């Protein structure tokens, strides 16, 4: 009997071992079974679907040809609220709208499931809707509804499932309460000219949170320039949606005359300062960069914007000034502020060193060759010769003699003077770096808590790594957002598999023993 027992036991253990090994390699989810389509995967670049073929129904539009006429700068407005139904049997992965003017929230309905979701919360003029992410699959039919009144659209794109093409702009929401830098640019193209190099370097290559705030959207003169501004920002790698001020665009060569014209439009100096203060309190920047106080080439609006930004620096930390924005956002004391060409505490920025993050181009080349050309309406102006050269081509920012984009002065600092004088962020830690440091502190705290929770007689070997965690220990303890890392998740799955294996062995051994005992008893009764 004993011999047969061990034979049965060995067989059961072998079966249990096989089952356990199989289980250990099966995927385990701690979040339950996913819903249908939840794990939809995108492979490759999406293909564009013909708008004229895919739009099967429309309300509010008499003629839909404007949706796909290739003209990104002009469009058509609906007669009141409107909706469009798009159908494609292969699945619609995403939609992309170029709006004539900001609309706000609208809805998309997945006609396959009847589910409706709101989109457009950012009021982006160039608005991308990832349907696969929104609904968990690529619907064969969707209806887009603008229920809050007339909508003006310039162009529409429809894509299959996959990654959107490079020309599709997928904007991030403005950097609420956490902008590393605000660039106060008066006009569309100033950010590509007198501030050339800043956006490719800080927003693109370094990945800092750079918020561009324009004084004007140019709507009083042109409806196309606002699209050029977005195209230019996207071309140089700035993905945070800008703020467009609604102040008029006009040109006078003195600050006094410019303020006087603003007054005739019902706009006071305090109104512009209030606008600047609101942006500072809203985004809480570590660094501010603004125009030359003399307006670079003498543009009165550049002078006004520089003057108002400087005044806002003094007011933004005092709740008695413009209390409405103080109530909404709180106050903010800007650590550092630089003004273009400011002669005191001057620093020289290097925009001429090629960077791997920019594909081997220099920050200046990215602005010169990719950013400024997006401002099609300005190519005929003297700016073209200023940035590209007349007769002799300009290839470096340092070659520009007048209004150099490399020269800035430290106007204000709460973190001490610059020593290296080559970086706006000298003596500062960015929001991203601070978050990473906080995550490391949280990791240290978790590891220390684990050490304190261990039994007093625990072996020194298992305790050592908790007392003095290495950098690797810290990085694997949490993700950058403070969640559990993949390595710890794998450890948890391994522990579950091990427990299952042990339980399976115990159950199998018990079952084998009971079967053997039952068999022996039957045999004994038969002999009797």
Short mmCIF file of C-alpha atoms in Angstrom, two decimals:
data_model
loop_
_atom_site.label_atom_id
_atom_site.label_comp_id
_atom_site.label_asym_id
_atom_site.label_seq_id
_atom_site.Cartn_x
_atom_site.Cartn_y
_atom_site.Cartn_z
CA UNK A 1 0.00 0.00 0.00
CA UNK A 2 2.76 2.42 0.92
CA UNK A 3 4.52 1.80 -2.39
CA UNK A 4 1.34 2.44 -4.36
CA UNK A 5 0.69 5.54 -2.28
CA UNK A 6 4.00 7.11 -3.24
CA UNK A 7 3.54 6.17 -6.88
CA UNK A 8 0.15 7.91 -6.89
CA UNK A 9 1.59 10.82 -4.93
CA UNK A 10 4.42 11.25 -7.46
CA UNK A 11 1.97 11.20 -10.36
CA UNK A 12 -0.30 13.77 -8.71
CA UNK A 13 2.65 16.03 -7.87
CA UNK A 14 3.86 15.85 -11.49
CA UNK A 15 0.43 16.87 -12.76
CA UNK A 16 0.28 19.70 -10.20
CA UNK A 17 3.72 20.90 -11.23
CA UNK A 18 2.75 21.02 -14.90
CA UNK A 19 -0.44 22.94 -14.11
CA UNK A 20 1.47 25.37 -11.92
CA UNK A 21 4.13 26.06 -14.55
CA UNK A 22 1.42 26.66 -17.15
CA UNK A 23 -0.37 29.05 -14.79
CA UNK A 24 2.81 30.97 -14.03
CA UNK A 25 3.18 31.92 -17.70
CA UNK A 26 -0.44 32.91 -18.24
CA UNK A 27 -1.17 36.66 -18.11
CA UNK A 28 -2.79 37.78 -14.87
CA UNK A 29 -4.72 41.01 -14.55
CA UNK A 30 -5.39 42.76 -11.26
CA UNK A 31 -8.06 44.90 -12.90
CA UNK A 32 -10.53 42.21 -13.85
CA UNK A 33 -11.61 41.11 -17.29
CA UNK A 34 -11.42 43.96 -19.82
CA UNK A 35 -14.53 45.05 -21.66
CA UNK A 36 -14.89 44.26 -25.33
CA UNK A 37 -12.47 46.39 -27.32
CA UNK A 38 -10.76 47.83 -24.24
CA UNK A 39 -7.36 46.52 -25.32
CA UNK A 40 -7.62 47.73 -28.92
CA UNK A 41 -4.16 48.06 -30.42
CA UNK A 42 -2.93 50.46 -33.06
CA UNK A 43 -0.38 49.18 -35.51
CA UNK A 44 1.30 51.39 -38.08
CA UNK A 45 0.17 54.72 -39.47
CA UNK A 46 -3.52 55.30 -40.06
CA UNK A 47 -4.78 55.82 -43.59
CA UNK A 48 -6.93 58.78 -44.56
CA UNK A 49 -10.51 57.92 -45.51
CA UNK A 50 -12.27 59.96 -48.17
CA UNK A 51 -14.54 62.49 -46.49
CA UNK A 52 -16.84 62.71 -49.49
CA UNK A 53 -17.43 58.94 -49.38
CA UNK A 54 -17.56 58.48 -45.60
CA UNK A 55 -19.92 61.32 -44.60
CA UNK A 56 -23.33 59.75 -45.21
CA UNK A 57 -25.62 62.22 -43.48
CA UNK A 58 -25.47 65.86 -42.50
CA UNK A 59 -27.66 68.43 -40.83
CA UNK A 60 -27.06 72.18 -40.81
CA UNK A 61 -24.83 72.27 -43.89
CA UNK A 62 -26.12 72.87 -47.42
CA UNK A 63 -22.86 71.85 -49.10
CA UNK A 64 -20.16 69.60 -47.68
CA UNK A 65 -17.51 70.06 -50.37
CA UNK A 66 -15.68 72.57 -48.17
CA UNK A 67 -14.83 69.80 -45.71
CA UNK A 68 -12.26 68.28 -48.07
CA UNK A 69 -11.30 71.02 -50.51
CA UNK A 70 -7.71 71.21 -49.24
CA UNK A 71 -8.10 74.83 -48.11
CA UNK A 72 -7.11 74.87 -44.44
CA UNK A 73 -7.65 78.61 -43.98
CA UNK A 74 -11.21 79.11 -45.17
CA UNK A 75 -14.38 77.23 -44.36
CA UNK A 76 -18.12 77.33 -43.92
CA UNK A 77 -20.47 77.99 -41.04
CA UNK A 78 -23.55 75.90 -40.35
CA UNK A 79 -27.06 77.26 -40.04
CA UNK A 80 -27.51 76.80 -36.32
CA UNK A 81 -26.70 73.50 -34.62
CA UNK A 82 -25.31 70.80 -36.87
CA UNK A 83 -24.32 67.14 -37.03
CA UNK A 84 -22.42 64.83 -39.36
CA UNK A 85 -22.62 61.04 -39.61
CA UNK A 86 -19.50 59.19 -40.75
CA UNK A 87 -19.51 55.54 -41.81
CA UNK A 88 -16.70 53.17 -42.74
CA UNK A 89 -17.04 49.41 -42.49
CA UNK A 90 -13.35 48.92 -41.74
CA UNK A 91 -13.58 51.00 -38.56
CA UNK A 92 -13.01 54.72 -37.95
CA UNK A 93 -9.93 55.23 -35.79
CA UNK A 94 -9.91 59.01 -35.43
CA UNK A 95 -11.23 62.36 -36.66
CA UNK A 96 -9.41 65.66 -37.10
CA UNK A 97 -11.14 69.02 -37.47
CA UNK A 98 -9.66 72.37 -38.49
CA UNK A 99 -12.12 74.92 -37.11
CA UNK A 100 -12.52 78.47 -38.34
CA UNK A 101 -13.19 79.65 -34.80
CA UNK A 102 -13.18 78.08 -31.36
CA UNK A 103 -16.34 76.14 -30.59
CA UNK A 104 -16.11 74.44 -27.21
CA UNK A 105 -17.68 71.17 -26.10
CA UNK A 106 -19.51 68.98 -28.60
CA UNK A 107 -20.38 65.28 -28.71
CA UNK A 108 -19.52 62.12 -30.61
CA UNK A 109 -21.87 59.13 -30.66
CA UNK A 110 -20.68 55.59 -31.38
CA UNK A 111 -23.58 54.35 -33.48
CA UNK A 112 -22.43 50.74 -33.06
CA UNK A 113 -23.10 50.85 -29.30
CA UNK A 114 -25.21 53.99 -28.84
CA UNK A 115 -22.65 55.47 -26.43
CA UNK A 116 -22.22 59.28 -26.58
CA UNK A 117 -19.22 61.14 -25.21
CA UNK A 118 -18.27 64.81 -24.92
CA UNK A 119 -15.17 66.16 -26.65
CA UNK A 120 -13.69 69.58 -27.42
CA UNK A 121 -13.05 70.58 -23.81
CA UNK A 122 -9.88 72.39 -24.88
CA UNK A 123 -11.65 74.48 -27.55
CA UNK A 124 -8.76 73.71 -29.88
CA UNK A 125 -8.92 75.20 -33.36
CA UNK A 126 -7.10 72.10 -34.60
CA UNK A 127 -8.92 69.33 -32.75
CA UNK A 128 -7.97 65.63 -32.91
CA UNK A 129 -10.43 63.00 -31.65
CA UNK A 130 -9.02 59.52 -31.02
CA UNK A 131 -12.14 57.39 -31.36
CA UNK A 132 -10.30 54.16 -30.55
CA UNK A 133 -9.25 55.59 -27.18
CA UNK A 134 -12.61 57.25 -26.62
CA UNK A 135 -14.76 54.17 -27.21
CA UNK A 136 -12.33 51.28 -26.84
CA UNK A 137 -12.67 50.24 -30.48
CA UNK A 138 -12.86 51.73 -33.98
CA UNK A 139 -16.59 52.24 -34.67
CA UNK A 140 -18.00 51.61 -38.11
CA UNK A 141 -20.33 54.61 -37.71
CA UNK A 142 -20.21 57.78 -35.61
CA UNK A 143 -22.27 60.96 -35.42
CA UNK A 144 -20.62 64.24 -34.47
CA UNK A 145 -23.05 66.80 -33.03
CA UNK A 146 -22.57 70.51 -32.39
CA UNK A 147 -25.61 71.32 -30.28
CA UNK A 148 -24.59 74.72 -28.88
CA UNK A 149 -25.21 76.71 -32.03
CA UNK A 150 -23.56 77.28 -35.38
CA UNK A 151 -20.14 75.75 -36.02
CA UNK A 152 -17.57 76.99 -38.54
CA UNK A 153 -15.28 74.34 -40.01
CA UNK A 154 -12.40 74.76 -42.46
CA UNK A 155 -11.44 71.14 -43.04
CA UNK A 156 -12.17 67.60 -41.84
CA UNK A 157 -10.03 64.45 -41.88
CA UNK A 158 -11.12 60.86 -41.23
CA UNK A 159 -8.63 58.08 -40.44
CA UNK A 160 -8.59 54.32 -40.08
CA UNK A 161 -7.28 52.66 -36.92
CA UNK A 162 -3.59 53.42 -36.37
CA UNK A 163 -1.25 56.23 -35.42
CA UNK A 164 -2.31 59.56 -36.90
CA UNK A 165 0.02 60.97 -39.59
CA UNK A 166 2.65 63.51 -38.53
CA UNK A 167 0.73 66.46 -39.93
CA UNK A 168 -2.09 65.88 -37.45
CA UNK A 169 -1.71 68.17 -34.43
CA UNK A 170 -2.57 66.45 -31.15
CA UNK A 171 -2.52 69.31 -28.67
CA UNK A 172 -2.12 69.06 -24.93
CA UNK A 173 -4.25 71.24 -22.66
CA UNK A 174 -2.58 74.44 -21.38
CA UNK A 175 -0.13 73.87 -18.50
CA UNK A 176 -2.49 74.84 -15.67
CA UNK A 177 -0.60 75.57 -12.47
CA UNK A 178 2.64 74.05 -13.70
CA UNK A 179 4.35 75.84 -16.59
CA UNK A 180 8.12 75.79 -16.45
CA UNK A 181 8.14 78.85 -18.71
CA UNK A 182 5.75 81.43 -20.13
CA UNK A 183 6.87 83.01 -23.37
CA UNK A 184 4.98 86.28 -23.80
CA UNK A 185 4.93 86.76 -27.57
CA UNK A 186 3.07 89.78 -28.92
CA UNK A 187 2.34 88.51 -32.41
CA UNK A 188 2.29 85.28 -34.34
CA UNK A 189 5.84 84.99 -35.73
CA UNK A 190 7.62 86.89 -32.91
CA UNK A 191 8.10 83.52 -31.16
CA UNK A 192 9.87 82.31 -34.33
CA UNK A 193 11.92 85.46 -34.89
CA UNK A 194 13.17 87.44 -31.91
CA UNK A 195 12.68 84.42 -29.63
CA UNK A 196 14.15 82.02 -32.20
CA UNK A 197 15.60 78.89 -30.60
CA UNK A 198 13.68 78.99 -27.34
CA UNK A 199 10.84 76.64 -28.26
CA UNK A 200 12.90 73.98 -30.09
CA UNK A 201 15.41 73.91 -27.22
CA UNK A 202 13.23 74.01 -24.11
CA UNK A 203 9.86 72.64 -25.28
CA UNK A 204 11.15 70.08 -27.76
CA UNK A 205 14.70 68.93 -26.95
CA UNK A 206 14.43 69.26 -23.15
CA UNK A 207 10.71 68.55 -22.88
CA UNK A 208 10.00 71.47 -20.54
CA UNK A 209 6.44 72.72 -20.11
CA UNK A 210 6.49 75.91 -22.15
CA UNK A 211 3.30 77.96 -22.33
CA UNK A 212 3.12 80.53 -25.13
CA UNK A 213 0.85 83.51 -24.43
CA UNK A 214 0.11 85.80 -27.39
CA UNK A 215 -1.14 89.35 -26.92
CA UNK A 216 -3.20 89.19 -30.11
CA UNK A 217 -4.87 86.57 -32.28
CA UNK A 218 -4.77 88.94 -35.29
CA UNK A 219 -8.49 88.42 -35.90
CA UNK A 220 -9.02 92.15 -36.43
CA UNK A 221 -6.78 91.94 -39.52
CA UNK A 222 -6.64 88.30 -40.55
CA UNK A 223 -8.36 85.02 -39.77
CA UNK A 224 -5.54 82.93 -41.19
CA UNK A 225 -2.66 83.98 -38.96
CA UNK A 226 -4.00 82.14 -35.93
CA UNK A 227 -3.67 78.89 -37.92
CA UNK A 228 -0.13 79.86 -38.91
CA UNK A 229 0.67 80.33 -35.24
CA UNK A 230 -0.51 76.82 -34.37
CA UNK A 231 1.29 75.33 -37.36
CA UNK A 232 4.51 77.08 -36.40
CA UNK A 233 4.38 75.98 -32.76
CA UNK A 234 3.69 72.38 -33.73
CA UNK A 235 6.50 72.40 -36.32
CA UNK A 236 9.14 73.25 -33.70
CA UNK A 237 7.88 70.71 -31.16
CA UNK A 238 5.71 72.84 -28.87
CA UNK A 239 2.68 70.67 -28.04
CA UNK A 240 1.03 72.68 -25.24
CA UNK A 241 -1.87 74.68 -26.65
CA UNK A 242 -1.18 78.44 -26.54
CA UNK A 243 -3.23 81.28 -25.10
CA UNK A 244 -4.51 83.77 -27.68
CA UNK A 245 -5.13 87.24 -26.34
CA UNK A 246 -8.00 89.11 -27.97
CA UNK A 247 -6.30 92.51 -28.19
CA UNK A 248 -6.17 94.13 -31.62
CA UNK A 249 -3.11 94.03 -33.83
CA UNK A 250 -1.85 97.39 -35.10
CA UNK A 251 1.48 99.14 -35.56
CA UNK A 252 2.78 102.40 -34.12
CA UNK A 253 6.40 103.15 -33.29
CA UNK A 254 5.95 104.56 -29.80
CA UNK A 255 4.56 103.18 -26.56
CA UNK A 256 2.61 106.39 -25.90
CA UNK A 257 0.81 106.27 -29.25
CA UNK A 258 0.10 102.57 -28.88
CA UNK A 259 -1.49 103.04 -25.45
CA UNK A 260 -3.48 105.94 -26.89
CA UNK A 261 -4.91 103.79 -29.68
CA UNK A 262 -5.76 101.04 -27.20
CA UNK A 263 -7.66 103.66 -25.16
CA UNK A 264 -9.78 104.54 -28.19
CA UNK A 265 -10.69 100.84 -28.37
CA UNK A 266 -11.75 100.81 -24.74
CA UNK A 267 -8.58 99.01 -23.57
CA UNK A 268 -6.55 100.54 -20.74
CA UNK A 269 -3.02 99.75 -19.60
CA UNK A 270 -4.54 98.10 -16.53
CA UNK A 271 -6.58 95.81 -18.78
CA UNK A 272 -3.43 94.47 -20.41
CA UNK A 273 -1.63 94.17 -17.07
CA UNK A 274 -4.64 92.27 -15.69
CA UNK A 275 -4.41 89.88 -18.64
CA UNK A 276 -0.71 89.27 -17.92
CA UNK A 277 -1.30 88.83 -14.18
CA UNK A 278 -4.03 86.29 -14.85
CA UNK A 279 -1.70 84.21 -17.03
CA UNK A 280 1.04 84.31 -14.39
CA UNK A 281 -1.35 83.23 -11.61
CA UNK A 282 -2.98 80.62 -13.81
CA UNK A 283 0.21 78.91 -15.02
CA UNK A 284 2.57 79.70 -12.11
CA UNK A 285 5.70 79.79 -14.28
CA UNK A 286 9.22 79.35 -12.98
CA UNK A 287 10.60 81.53 -15.79
CA UNK A 288 9.10 84.33 -17.84
CA UNK A 289 10.58 85.52 -21.12
CA UNK A 290 9.32 88.74 -22.67
CA UNK A 291 10.08 91.32 -25.37
CA UNK A 292 12.68 94.04 -25.52
CA UNK A 293 11.49 97.17 -23.66
CA UNK A 294 12.40 99.16 -26.81
CA UNK A 295 10.25 96.92 -28.95
CA UNK A 296 13.12 95.26 -30.88
CA UNK A 297 12.80 97.23 -34.14
CA UNK A 298 10.57 99.82 -32.44
CA UNK A 299 7.16 98.13 -32.53
CA UNK A 300 4.89 99.92 -30.07
CA UNK A 301 2.95 96.77 -29.16
CA UNK A 302 6.18 94.95 -28.28
CA UNK A 303 6.96 97.86 -25.94
CA UNK A 304 3.49 97.74 -24.40
CA UNK A 305 3.65 93.98 -23.81
CA UNK A 306 7.10 94.23 -22.18
CA UNK A 307 5.92 97.12 -20.01
CA UNK A 308 2.77 95.28 -18.89
CA UNK A 309 4.59 92.01 -18.20
CA UNK A 310 7.07 93.90 -15.99
CA UNK A 311 4.19 95.52 -14.10
CA UNK A 312 2.46 92.14 -13.78
CA UNK A 313 5.56 90.67 -12.14
CA UNK A 314 5.08 93.10 -9.27
CA UNK A 315 1.31 92.62 -9.03
CA UNK A 316 0.90 88.86 -9.44
CA UNK A 317 1.93 88.07 -5.86
CA UNK A 318 -0.38 90.68 -4.30
CA UNK A 319 -4.01 89.58 -3.92
CA UNK A 320 -5.18 93.20 -3.68
CA UNK A 321 -4.40 93.61 -7.38
CA UNK A 322 -7.02 92.05 -9.67
CA UNK A 323 -8.65 90.01 -6.89
CA UNK A 324 -10.80 87.98 -9.30
CA UNK A 325 -7.84 86.05 -10.68
CA UNK A 326 -6.31 85.87 -7.20
CA UNK A 327 -9.50 84.19 -5.96
CA UNK A 328 -9.55 81.78 -8.90
CA UNK A 329 -5.86 80.84 -9.13
CA UNK A 330 -4.14 82.21 -6.03
CA UNK A 331 -1.14 84.53 -6.20
CA UNK A 332 2.28 83.75 -7.62
CA UNK A 333 5.77 85.19 -7.18
CA UNK A 334 7.72 84.47 -10.38
CA UNK A 335 11.22 83.17 -9.56
CA UNK A 336 12.96 84.48 -12.71
CA UNK A 337 12.10 86.87 -15.54
CA UNK A 338 14.16 87.65 -18.64
CA UNK A 339 13.61 90.38 -21.20
CA UNK A 340 15.01 90.28 -24.70
CA UNK A 341 18.10 92.49 -25.19
CA UNK A 342 17.87 93.77 -21.59
CA UNK A 343 21.38 95.04 -20.84
CA UNK A 344 21.62 94.30 -17.12
CA UNK A 345 22.68 90.82 -15.94
CA UNK A 346 22.88 89.75 -19.56
CA UNK A 347 23.22 86.15 -20.65
CA UNK A 348 24.03 84.69 -24.06
CA UNK A 349 22.05 81.67 -25.21
CA UNK A 350 23.56 79.08 -27.53
CA UNK A 351 21.07 78.13 -30.21
CA UNK A 352 23.72 76.90 -32.67
CA UNK A 353 24.78 73.54 -31.24
CA UNK A 354 23.28 70.53 -33.07
CA UNK A 355 21.17 68.33 -30.84
CA UNK A 356 20.36 64.65 -31.19
CA UNK A 357 16.86 65.32 -29.85
CA UNK A 358 16.30 67.66 -32.81
CA UNK A 359 17.47 65.17 -35.40
CA UNK A 360 20.93 66.72 -35.56
CA UNK A 361 19.60 70.21 -36.24
CA UNK A 362 20.35 73.21 -34.06
CA UNK A 363 17.53 74.97 -32.17
CA UNK A 364 17.96 77.95 -34.48
CA UNK A 365 17.75 75.79 -37.60
CA UNK A 366 14.51 74.22 -36.37
CA UNK A 367 13.00 77.69 -35.96
CA UNK A 368 14.47 79.02 -39.20
CA UNK A 369 13.68 76.06 -41.46
CA UNK A 370 10.55 74.60 -39.86
CA UNK A 371 8.87 77.18 -37.64
CA UNK A 372 9.02 80.53 -39.41
CA UNK A 373 8.07 79.11 -42.85
CA UNK A 374 4.68 78.20 -41.37
CA UNK A 375 3.94 81.92 -41.20
CA UNK A 376 3.11 82.09 -44.87
CA UNK A 377 1.58 85.56 -44.67
CA UNK A 378 4.86 87.00 -43.35
CA UNK A 379 7.26 85.57 -45.91
CA UNK A 380 7.20 88.71 -48.02
CA UNK A 381 8.22 90.99 -45.11
CA UNK A 382 11.72 92.09 -44.09
CA UNK A 383 11.60 89.41 -41.40
CA UNK A 384 12.44 86.84 -44.07
CA UNK A 385 15.74 88.54 -44.80
CA UNK A 386 16.41 89.10 -41.09
CA UNK A 387 16.26 85.41 -40.21
CA UNK A 388 17.52 83.93 -43.50
CA UNK A 389 19.95 86.62 -44.64
CA UNK A 390 20.13 88.93 -47.63
CA UNK A 391 22.75 88.02 -50.22
CA UNK A 392 24.72 85.99 -47.69
CA UNK A 393 22.68 83.23 -46.08
CA UNK A 394 22.41 83.17 -42.30
CA UNK A 395 23.04 79.70 -40.88
CA UNK A 396 23.51 80.53 -37.19
CA UNK A 397 21.63 82.60 -34.65
CA UNK A 398 24.94 84.14 -33.58
CA UNK A 399 25.32 85.62 -37.08
CA UNK A 400 22.29 87.88 -36.61
CA UNK A 401 23.66 91.31 -35.74
CA UNK A 402 20.51 93.28 -34.93
CA UNK A 403 17.97 92.21 -32.30
CA UNK A 404 19.95 89.04 -31.66
CA UNK A 405 17.76 86.15 -30.51
CA UNK A 406 20.65 85.02 -28.29
CA UNK A 407 20.79 88.01 -25.92
CA UNK A 408 18.63 88.34 -22.80
CA UNK A 409 18.91 90.10 -19.47
CA UNK A 410 17.86 88.77 -16.07
CA UNK A 411 15.31 91.38 -15.01
CA UNK A 412 14.17 89.74 -11.80
CA UNK A 413 15.23 86.77 -9.66
CA UNK A 414 14.23 85.30 -6.33
CA UNK A 415 16.85 82.55 -6.63
CA UNK A 416 20.03 84.57 -6.91
CA UNK A 417 22.12 85.81 -9.84
CA UNK A 418 23.15 83.77 -12.85
CA UNK A 419 26.74 82.53 -12.79
CA UNK A 420 27.01 80.36 -15.89
CA UNK A 421 24.85 82.86 -17.81
CA UNK A 422 23.72 80.39 -20.48
CA UNK A 423 20.45 78.95 -19.22
CA UNK A 424 17.14 80.54 -18.22
CA UNK A 425 16.71 77.80 -15.61
CA UNK A 426 20.00 78.27 -13.77
CA UNK A 427 19.37 77.83 -10.02
CA UNK A 428 15.94 76.33 -10.66
CA UNK A 429 14.36 72.87 -10.59
CA UNK A 430 11.63 72.34 -13.18
CA UNK A 431 8.21 70.98 -12.27
CA UNK A 432 9.10 67.67 -13.89
CA UNK A 433 12.34 67.40 -11.93
CA UNK A 434 10.55 68.29 -8.72
CA UNK A 435 7.94 65.61 -9.35
CA UNK A 436 10.66 63.04 -9.99
CA UNK A 437 12.41 64.06 -6.77
CA UNK A 438 9.13 63.74 -4.87
CA UNK A 439 8.65 60.26 -6.30
CA UNK A 440 12.14 59.33 -5.12
CA UNK A 441 11.33 60.64 -1.65
CA UNK A 442 8.13 58.60 -1.65
CA UNK A 443 10.17 55.56 -2.65
CA UNK A 444 12.61 56.11 0.23
CA UNK A 445 9.66 56.45 2.58
CA UNK A 446 8.07 53.22 1.34
CA UNK A 447 11.33 51.33 1.68
CA UNK A 448 11.92 52.69 5.18
CA UNK A 449 8.40 51.71 6.22
CA UNK A 450 9.03 48.21 4.95
CA UNK A 451 12.21 48.05 7.01
CA UNK A 452 10.39 49.15 10.17
CA UNK A 453 7.64 46.60 9.60
CA UNK A 454 10.09 43.68 9.41
CA UNK A 455 10.40 41.32 12.43
CA UNK A 456 13.21 42.15 14.86
CA UNK A 457 14.92 38.79 14.23
CA UNK A 458 14.90 39.19 10.45
CA UNK A 459 18.18 38.30 8.82
CA UNK A 460 20.61 41.11 8.10
CA UNK A 461 20.89 40.01 4.50
CA UNK A 462 17.21 40.64 3.73
CA UNK A 463 17.24 43.85 5.73
CA UNK A 464 20.29 45.46 4.19
CA UNK A 465 18.76 46.67 0.94
CA UNK A 466 15.92 48.31 2.83
CA UNK A 467 18.22 50.23 5.14
CA UNK A 468 20.37 51.57 2.29
CA UNK A 469 18.31 51.45 -0.90
CA UNK A 470 20.22 51.88 -4.13
CA UNK A 471 19.09 54.15 -6.96
CA UNK A 472 17.85 51.07 -8.81
CA UNK A 473 15.76 50.10 -5.77
CA UNK A 474 14.21 53.54 -5.75
CA UNK A 475 13.43 53.63 -9.44
CA UNK A 476 11.75 50.24 -9.41
CA UNK A 477 9.63 51.01 -6.36
CA UNK A 478 7.35 53.49 -8.10
CA UNK A 479 6.66 54.83 -11.56
CA UNK A 480 7.18 58.57 -12.32
CA UNK A 481 3.51 59.09 -11.45
CA UNK A 482 3.79 57.24 -8.18
CA UNK A 483 2.06 54.04 -9.29
CA UNK A 484 3.34 50.49 -8.82
CA UNK A 485 6.11 49.61 -11.24
CA UNK A 486 6.01 46.73 -13.71
CA UNK A 487 8.71 44.86 -11.79
CA UNK A 488 6.66 44.88 -8.59
CA UNK A 489 3.60 43.85 -10.55
CA UNK A 490 5.56 40.91 -11.98
CA UNK A 491 6.68 39.98 -8.45
CA UNK A 492 3.05 39.98 -7.33
CA UNK A 493 2.07 37.72 -10.22
CA UNK A 494 4.96 35.39 -9.33
CA UNK A 495 3.79 35.20 -5.73
CA UNK A 496 0.24 34.41 -6.84
CA UNK A 497 1.58 31.68 -9.14
CA UNK A 498 3.69 30.23 -6.32
CA UNK A 499 0.75 30.15 -3.93
CA UNK A 500 -1.38 28.51 -6.57
CA UNK A 501 1.33 25.89 -7.15
CA UNK A 502 1.58 25.06 -3.45
CA UNK A 503 -2.19 24.86 -3.10
CA UNK A 504 -2.45 22.65 -6.16
CA UNK A 505 0.19 20.26 -4.82
CA UNK A 506 -1.57 20.00 -1.44
CA UNK A 507 -4.94 19.35 -3.06
CA UNK A 508 -3.46 16.79 -5.44
CA UNK A 509 -1.62 14.93 -2.66
CA UNK A 510 -4.75 14.81 -0.52
CA UNK A 511 -6.86 13.61 -3.44
CA UNK A 512 -4.33 10.89 -4.32
CA UNK A 513 -4.19 9.66 -0.72
CA UNK A 514 -7.98 9.49 -0.43
CA UNK A 515 -8.30 7.64 -3.72
CA UNK A 516 -5.66 5.09 -2.67
CA UNK A 517 -7.28 4.51 0.74
CA UNK A 518 -10.67 4.04 -0.90
CA UNK A 519 -9.23 1.54 -3.38
CA UNK A 520 -7.56 -0.49 -0.61
CA UNK A 521 -10.81 -0.67 1.35
CA UNK A 522 -12.74 -1.87 -1.71
CA UNK A 523 -10.13 -4.56 -2.29
CA UNK A 524 -10.35 -5.69 1.35
CA UNK A 525 -14.16 -5.95 1.18
CA UNK A 526 -13.84 -8.00 -2.03
CA UNK A 527 -11.42 -10.47 -0.37
CA UNK A 528 -13.84 -10.95 2.49
#
